[in-house]
PDB file of C-alpha atoms in Angstrom:
ATOM      1  CA  VAL A 211     111.539 103.719  75.259  1.00 74.00           C
ATOM      2  CA  VAL A 212     112.200 105.866  78.285  1.00 78.00           C
ATOM      3  CA  PRO A 213     111.232 109.244  76.777  1.00 83.00           C
ATOM      4  CA  ALA A 214     107.965 107.906  75.643  1.00 82.00           C
ATOM      5  CA  VAL A 215     107.097 106.364  78.855  1.00 80.00           C
ATOM      6  CA  LYS A 216     108.407 109.704  80.789  1.00 83.00           C
ATOM      7  CA  GLU A 217     106.128 111.627  78.594  1.00 83.00           C
ATOM      8  CA  LEU A 218     102.831 109.469  79.208  1.00 81.00           C
ATOM      9  CA  ILE A 219     103.654 109.679  83.110  1.00 81.00           C
ATOM     10  CA  PHE A 220     103.939 113.538  83.061  1.00 82.00           C
ATOM     11  CA  LYS A 221     100.754 113.941  80.934  1.00 80.00           C
ATOM     12  CA  SER A 222      98.714 111.810  83.485  1.00 78.00           C
ATOM     13  CA  ASP A 223      97.302 113.029  86.638  1.00 76.00           C
ATOM     14  CA  TRP A 224      97.905 111.089  89.703  1.00 73.00           C
ATOM     15  CA  SER A 225      96.824 113.390  92.473  1.00 71.00           C
ATOM     16  CA  ASN A 226      93.593 111.551  93.176  1.00 66.00           C
ATOM     17  CA  ASN A 227      94.555 107.999  92.336  1.00 61.00           C
ATOM     18  CA  LYS A 228      92.970 105.506  94.538  1.00 63.00           C
ATOM     19  CA  PHE A 229      92.483 102.637  92.136  1.00 64.00           C
ATOM     20  CA  LYS A 230      94.938  99.668  92.905  1.00 64.00           C
ATOM     21  CA  GLU A 231      95.190  98.850  89.145  1.00 67.00           C
ATOM     22  CA  LEU A 232      96.318 102.388  88.361  1.00 75.00           C
ATOM     23  CA  THR A 233      98.666 102.289  91.175  1.00 76.00           C
ATOM     24  CA  ARG A 234     100.260  99.089  90.016  1.00 71.00           C
ATOM     25  CA  TYR A 235     100.453 100.632  86.497  1.00 76.00           C
ATOM     26  CA  LEU A 236     102.235 103.717  87.676  1.00 80.00           C
ATOM     27  CA  THR A 237     104.762 102.059  90.082  1.00 77.00           C
ATOM     28  CA  GLY A 238     105.498  99.201  87.620  1.00 76.00           C
ATOM     29  CA  LEU A 239     106.304 101.844  84.704  1.00 81.00           C
ATOM     30  CA  VAL A 240     108.579 103.932  87.319  1.00 84.00           C
ATOM     31  CA  CYS A 241     110.330 100.908  88.538  1.00 77.00           C
ATOM     32  CA  LEU A 242     111.022  99.899  84.944  1.00 76.00           C
ATOM     33  CA  ILE A 243     112.404 103.100  84.218  1.00 82.00           C
ATOM     34  CA  HIS A 244     114.385 103.273  87.352  1.00 80.00           C
ATOM     35  CA  ASP A 245     115.921 100.053  86.440  1.00 75.00           C
ATOM     36  CA  LEU A 246     116.982 101.167  83.017  1.00 75.00           C
ATOM     37  CA  ASP A 247     118.075 104.683  83.915  1.00 80.00           C
ATOM     38  CA  GLU A 248     118.318 105.665  87.797  1.00 82.00           C
ATOM     39  CA  LYS A 249     118.717 109.206  87.102  1.00 83.00           C
ATOM     40  CA  GLU A 250     115.669 109.638  84.873  1.00 86.00           C
ATOM     41  CA  GLY A 251     113.705 107.427  87.261  1.00 86.00           C
ATOM     42  CA  LYS A 252     114.612 109.666  90.287  1.00 86.00           C
ATOM     43  CA  GLN A 253     113.600 112.680  88.067  1.00 87.00           C
ATOM     44  CA  ILE A 254     110.389 111.248  87.377  1.00 87.00           C
ATOM     45  CA  ILE A 255     109.714 110.184  91.132  1.00 88.00           C
ATOM     46  CA  ARG A 256     110.356 114.075  92.241  1.00 87.00           C
ATOM     47  CA  HIS A 257     108.088 115.195  89.685  1.00 85.00           C
ATOM     48  CA  ILE A 258     105.019 112.885  90.779  1.00 85.00           C
ATOM     49  CA  ILE A 259     105.624 113.610  94.437  1.00 85.00           C
ATOM     50  CA  SER A 260     105.998 117.458  93.758  1.00 84.00           C
ATOM     51  CA  SER A 261     102.836 117.518  91.794  1.00 80.00           C
ATOM     52  CA  GLY A 262     100.823 115.768  94.679  1.00 78.00           C
ATOM     53  CA  CYS A 263      99.827 112.161  95.090  1.00 79.00           C
ATOM     54  CA  PRO A 264      98.253 109.937  97.486  1.00 79.00           C
ATOM     55  CA  HIS A 265     100.292 108.835 100.573  1.00 80.00           C
ATOM     56  CA  HIS A 266     100.387 105.127  99.522  1.00 77.00           C
ATOM     57  CA  ILE A 267     101.756 106.139  96.057  1.00 81.00           C
ATOM     58  CA  LYS A 268     104.404 108.520  97.704  1.00 81.00           C
ATOM     59  CA  SER A 269     105.524 105.622  99.869  1.00 79.00           C
ATOM     60  CA  LEU A 270     106.137 103.441  97.035  1.00 77.00           C
ATOM     61  CA  LEU A 271     107.832 106.004  95.131  1.00 83.00           C
ATOM     62  CA  HIS A 272     110.029 106.914  98.242  1.00 79.00           C
ATOM     63  CA  SER A 273     110.959 103.318  98.511  1.00 74.00           C
ATOM     64  CA  LEU A 274     112.146 103.251  94.919  1.00 76.00           C
ATOM     65  CA  SER A 275     114.192 106.419  95.144  1.00 78.00           C
ATOM     66  CA  GLN A 276     116.282 105.364  98.087  1.00 71.00           C
ATOM     67  CA  PHE A 277     117.657 102.259  95.924  1.00 71.00           C
ATOM     68  CA  SER A 278     120.673 102.600  93.658  1.00 78.00           C
ATOM     69  CA  GLN A 279     122.132  99.348  92.000  1.00 77.00           C
ATOM     70  CA  ALA A 280     125.695 100.658  92.495  1.00 82.00           C
ATOM     71  CA  ASP A 281     125.448 100.208  96.251  1.00 87.00           C
ATOM     72  CA  TYR A 282     124.714  96.550  96.048  1.00 89.00           C
ATOM     73  CA  LYS A 283     125.997  93.200  94.721  1.00 93.00           C
ATOM     74  CA  ARG A 284     123.447  91.042  92.995  1.00 93.00           C
ATOM     75  CA  TYR A 285     122.753  87.252  93.280  1.00 95.00           C
ATOM     76  CA  LYS A 286     120.006  84.845  93.197  1.00 95.00           C
ATOM     77  CA  VAL A 287     118.531  82.604  95.775  1.00 95.00           C
ATOM     78  CA  LYS A 288     115.578  80.163  94.847  1.00 90.00           C
ATOM     79  CA  GLU A 289     115.130  82.193  91.669  1.00 91.00           C
ATOM     80  CA  ILE A 290     114.655  85.519  93.698  1.00 94.00           C
ATOM     81  CA  ASP A 291     116.864  88.505  92.944  1.00 93.00           C
ATOM     82  CA  VAL A 292     118.947  89.333  96.167  1.00 96.00           C
ATOM     83  CA  LEU A 293     120.741  92.631  96.532  1.00 93.00           C
ATOM     84  CA  GLU A 294     123.082  92.823  99.258  1.00 95.00           C
ATOM     85  CA  HIS A 295     124.557  96.290 100.395  1.00 94.00           C
ATOM     86  CA  LYS A 296     128.321  96.367  99.755  1.00 92.00           C
ATOM     87  CA  GLU A 297     128.946  98.217 102.798  1.00 90.00           C
ATOM     88  CA  LEU A 298     127.492  95.527 105.356  1.00 91.00           C
ATOM     89  CA  SER A 299     129.738  94.709 108.090  1.00 87.00           C
ATOM     90  CA  ALA A 300     128.955  91.126 108.327  1.00 88.00           C
ATOM     91  CA  LYS A 301     131.824  88.636 109.056  1.00 89.00           C
ATOM     92  CA  CYS A 302     130.148  85.901 107.241  1.00 92.00           C
ATOM     93  CA  GLU A 303     128.472  85.043 103.909  1.00 95.00           C
ATOM     94  CA  ILE A 304     124.872  85.927 104.012  1.00 96.00           C
ATOM     95  CA  LYS A 305     123.725  84.157 100.790  1.00 96.00           C
ATOM     96  CA  PRO A 306     124.123  80.528 102.508  1.00 96.00           C
ATOM     97  CA  TYR A 307     121.897  81.652 105.363  1.00 96.00           C
ATOM     98  CA  LEU A 308     119.050  82.859 103.019  1.00 97.00           C
ATOM     99  CA  GLU A 309     119.322  79.777 101.010  1.00 97.00           C
ATOM    100  CA  ARG A 310     118.892  77.514 104.152  1.00 96.00           C
ATOM    101  CA  TRP A 311     115.885  79.741 105.492  1.00 97.00           C
ATOM    102  CA  LEU A 312     114.104  79.635 102.097  1.00 97.00           C
ATOM    103  CA  GLU A 313     114.272  75.766 102.403  1.00 96.00           C
ATOM    104  CA  TYR A 314     111.788  75.819 105.073  1.00 96.00           C
ATOM    105  CA  VAL A 315     109.355  78.191 103.258  1.00 96.00           C
ATOM    106  CA  PRO A 316     106.896  76.533 100.890  1.00 95.00           C
ATOM    107  CA  LYS A 317     107.488  77.474  97.312  1.00 94.00           C
ATOM    108  CA  GLU A 318     104.103  79.101  96.793  1.00 95.00           C
ATOM    109  CA  ASP A 319     104.586  81.385  99.723  1.00 95.00           C
ATOM    110  CA  VAL A 320     107.342  83.248  98.014  1.00 95.00           C
ATOM    111  CA  ARG A 321     105.795  83.161  94.551  1.00 90.00           C
ATOM    112  CA  GLU A 322     105.805  86.772  93.142  1.00 91.00           C
ATOM    113  CA  ILE A 323     108.419  88.093  95.613  1.00 94.00           C
ATOM    114  CA  VAL A 324     110.600  90.057  93.142  1.00 89.00           C
ATOM    115  CA  ARG A 325     113.212  91.160  95.228  1.00 91.00           C
ATOM    116  CA  ILE A 326     115.116  90.681  98.521  1.00 95.00           C
ATOM    117  CA  LEU A 327     117.336  93.782  99.613  1.00 92.00           C
ATOM    118  CA  VAL A 328     119.885  93.110 102.545  1.00 96.00           C
ATOM    119  CA  VAL A 329     120.599  96.261 104.028  1.00 92.00           C
ATOM    120  CA  ARG A 330     122.610  97.988 106.931  1.00 90.00           C
ATOM    121  CA  PRO A 331     120.690  98.462 110.214  1.00 88.00           C
ATOM    122  CA  GLY A 332     120.669 102.201 109.702  1.00 83.00           C
ATOM    123  CA  ASP A 333     119.122 102.076 106.357  1.00 82.00           C
ATOM    124  CA  ILE A 334     115.736 101.285 107.713  1.00 80.00           C
ATOM    125  CA  ASP A 335     113.729 101.979 110.809  1.00 79.00           C
ATOM    126  CA  ALA A 336     112.760  98.310 111.632  1.00 85.00           C
ATOM    127  CA  SER A 337     114.626  95.007 111.580  1.00 90.00           C
ATOM    128  CA  GLY A 338     112.743  94.082 108.394  1.00 91.00           C
ATOM    129  CA  LEU A 339     109.986  95.628 105.813  1.00 89.00           C
ATOM    130  CA  TYR A 340     107.507  94.414 103.222  1.00 91.00           C
ATOM    131  CA  THR A 341     106.568  96.753 100.486  1.00 83.00           C
ATOM    132  CA  PRO A 342     103.175  95.882  99.073  1.00 83.00           C
ATOM    133  CA  LEU A 343     102.597  95.974  95.254  1.00 75.00           C
ATOM    134  CA  LEU A 344     106.071  95.942  94.688  1.00 77.00           C
ATOM    135  CA  CYS A 345     106.327  92.533  96.456  1.00 87.00           C
ATOM    136  CA  LYS A 346     109.751  93.453  97.947  1.00 89.00           C
ATOM    137  CA  ILE A 347     111.219  92.491 101.167  1.00 94.00           C
ATOM    138  CA  THR A 348     113.845  94.427 102.959  1.00 92.00           C
ATOM    139  CA  LEU A 349     116.072  92.847 105.633  1.00 94.00           C
ATOM    140  CA  ALA A 350     118.475  94.764 107.950  1.00 93.00           C
ATOM    141  CA  TRP A 351     121.594  92.817 108.785  1.00 94.00           C
ATOM    142  CA  GLY A 352     123.219  93.997 111.904  1.00 89.00           C
ATOM    143  CA  ASN A 353     124.865  90.756 113.009  1.00 92.00           C
ATOM    144  CA  THR A 354     128.765  91.885 113.329  1.00 90.00           C
ATOM    145  CA  PHE A 355     129.688  89.237 115.808  1.00 92.00           C
ATOM    146  CA  LYS A 356     132.164  86.131 114.831  1.00 91.00           C
ATOM    147  CA  PRO A 357     130.331  83.170 113.212  1.00 91.00           C
ATOM    148  CA  ASN A 358     129.458  80.327 115.775  1.00 85.00           C
ATOM    149  CA  SER A 359     129.822  82.618 118.671  1.00 92.00           C
ATOM    150  CA  PHE A 360     126.692  82.625 121.204  1.00 89.00           C
ATOM    151  CA  LEU A 361     125.786  86.204 120.236  1.00 89.00           C
ATOM    152  CA  PHE A 362     126.101  85.614 116.656  1.00 92.00           C
ATOM    153  CA  ARG A 363     123.790  82.570 116.803  1.00 87.00           C
ATOM    154  CA  LEU A 364     121.322  84.495 119.233  1.00 86.00           C
ATOM    155  CA  LEU A 365     121.197  87.664 116.739  1.00 89.00           C
ATOM    156  CA  LEU A 366     121.026  85.295 113.656  1.00 91.00           C
ATOM    157  CA  PHE A 367     117.981  83.776 115.140  1.00 88.00           C
ATOM    158  CA  SER A 368     116.305  87.006 115.511  1.00 89.00           C
ATOM    159  CA  ILE A 369     117.137  87.963 111.888  1.00 93.00           C
ATOM    160  CA  GLU A 370     115.799  84.716 110.679  1.00 93.00           C
ATOM    161  CA  HIS A 371     112.385  85.339 112.533  1.00 91.00           C
ATOM    162  CA  SER A 372     112.194  88.917 111.019  1.00 93.00           C
ATOM    163  CA  PHE A 373     112.772  87.246 107.638  1.00 96.00           C
ATOM    164  CA  TYR A 374     109.851  84.719 107.946  1.00 96.00           C
ATOM    165  CA  HIS A 375     107.669  87.531 109.378  1.00 94.00           C
ATOM    166  CA  GLU A 376     108.271  89.712 106.343  1.00 96.00           C
ATOM    167  CA  ILE A 377     107.305  86.684 104.015  1.00 97.00           C
ATOM    168  CA  GLY A 378     104.145  86.445 106.206  1.00 96.00           C
ATOM    169  CA  HIS A 379     103.114  89.816 105.145  1.00 95.00           C
ATOM    170  CA  HIS A 380     103.535  88.647 101.689  1.00 95.00           C
ATOM    171  CA  VAL A 381     101.674  85.507 102.044  1.00 94.00           C
ATOM    172  CA  PHE A 382      98.600  87.401 103.394  1.00 93.00           C
ATOM    173  CA  ARG A 383      99.017  90.345 100.996  1.00 87.00           C
ATOM    174  CA  HIS A 384      99.007  92.877 103.647  1.00 88.00           C
ATOM    175  CA  THR A 385      98.740  96.606 103.027  1.00 81.00           C
ATOM    176  CA  PHE A 386     100.830  99.571 104.005  1.00 72.00           C
ATOM    177  CA  GLY A 387     100.802 100.423 107.695  1.00 70.00           C
ATOM    178  CA  GLN A 388     101.488  98.596 111.040  1.00 75.00           C
ATOM    179  CA  TYR A 389      98.024  97.309 111.829  1.00 83.00           C
ATOM    180  CA  PRO A 390      97.791  94.982 114.863  1.00 89.00           C
ATOM    181  CA  ILE A 391      95.883  92.344 113.007  1.00 92.00           C
ATOM    182  CA  GLN A 392      98.511  92.306 110.337  1.00 93.00           C
ATOM    183  CA  GLU A 393     101.338  91.963 112.664  1.00 92.00           C
ATOM    184  CA  LYS A 394      99.698  89.132 114.447  1.00 92.00           C
ATOM    185  CA  GLU A 395      99.243  87.204 111.241  1.00 94.00           C
ATOM    186  CA  ALA A 396     102.890  87.791 110.111  1.00 93.00           C
ATOM    187  CA  ASP A 397     104.195  86.787 113.639  1.00 90.00           C
ATOM    188  CA  SER A 398     101.878  83.685 113.508  1.00 91.00           C
ATOM    189  CA  TYR A 399     103.392  82.663 110.173  1.00 94.00           C
ATOM    190  CA  ALA A 400     106.993  83.391 111.347  1.00 92.00           C
ATOM    191  CA  SER A 401     106.422  81.154 114.435  1.00 89.00           C
ATOM    192  CA  ILE A 402     105.091  78.293 112.374  1.00 91.00           C
ATOM    193  CA  ILE A 403     108.078  78.372 110.134  1.00 93.00           C
ATOM    194  CA  MET A 404     110.490  78.809 112.900  1.00 91.00           C
ATOM    195  CA  SER A 405     109.197  75.701 114.489  1.00 88.00           C
ATOM    196  CA  LYS A 406     109.819  74.061 111.513  1.00 91.00           C
ATOM    197  CA  ALA A 407     113.162  75.288 111.026  1.00 91.00           C
ATOM    198  CA  HIS A 408     113.967  74.616 114.679  1.00 88.00           C
ATOM    199  CA  PRO A 409     111.943  71.745 116.119  1.00 84.00           C
ATOM    200  CA  GLN A 410     113.760  71.879 119.279  1.00 77.00           C
ATOM    201  CA  ILE A 411     112.499  75.129 120.164  1.00 70.00           C
ATOM    202  CA  GLY A 412     108.928  73.723 119.794  1.00 59.00           C
ATOM    203  CA  ARG A 413     109.868  70.661 121.950  1.00 62.00           C
ATOM    204  CA  LEU A 414     110.912  73.180 124.595  1.00 57.00           C
ATOM    205  CA  VAL A 415     107.784  74.860 124.577  1.00 52.00           C
ATOM    206  CA  LYS A 416     105.910  71.783 124.973  1.00 56.00           C
ATOM    207  CA  LEU A 417     108.093  70.747 127.821  1.00 58.00           C
ATOM    208  CA  LEU A 418     107.362  74.021 129.622  1.00 53.00           C
ATOM    209  CA  ARG A 419     103.576  73.456 129.131  1.00 54.00           C
ATOM    210  CA  ALA A 420     103.819  69.930 130.501  1.00 62.00           C
ATOM    211  CA  ILE A 421     105.271  71.056 133.771  1.00 60.00           C
ATOM    212  CA  GLY A 422     102.683  73.831 134.145  1.00 55.00           C
ATOM    213  CA  LEU A 423     104.503  77.005 132.678  1.00 45.00           C
ATOM    214  CA  ASP A 424     102.078  78.225 129.930  1.00 43.00           C
ATOM    215  CA  THR A 425     104.400  80.053 127.504  1.00 39.00           C
ATOM    216  CA  ASP A 426     101.453  82.020 126.053  1.00 41.00           C
ATOM    217  CA  LYS A 427     100.248  83.785 129.109  1.00 40.00           C
ATOM    218  CA  LYS A 428     100.537  87.473 129.201  1.00 34.00           C
ATOM    219  CA  ALA A 429     102.084  89.533 131.940  1.00 33.00           C
TER     220      ALA A 429
END
């Protein structure tokens, strides 16, 4: 199968591809080959990028090329494939936290999410990423403190918010790029789920407003 699909991809001109359907078609084929044979997948990615292709396709292919299954351990959470980097410095099991967090997320909101990658902080330039079209969430786990310590809980809170934020991007089907309107929508979604997961925070905000401290005011 791989040689036939590879030949088909090489015969096609992707340099001026601006159609969403064709982008899905290409990235779907490359993702399939990469899962079957990473060496062949990386060769195809290098060929397409060197031949010239739109920026959004290049971003998708670059994301695929950075992934190697040998670096990850795999398990499922709520029927979603999770790949956790083997060299994470976490002092806790990450899977139970993902399971708990997803309990607060409506099932329809994570429908079509194909994969969750849990990576080291240096692997990405953000606390989390959402990859459109591939429907993939990448979450940086930099919490190296002892479980139940104050710093552990504080940083865990931040990671949880980032996780909901990336799910928010998926819910709104956001495109590539950091646009203010997209970030605002993702933040709003994360705040709703955080309030659901941690109702005491919502009560604190209401108390502050009741005594005249408006937490929504900007400096």
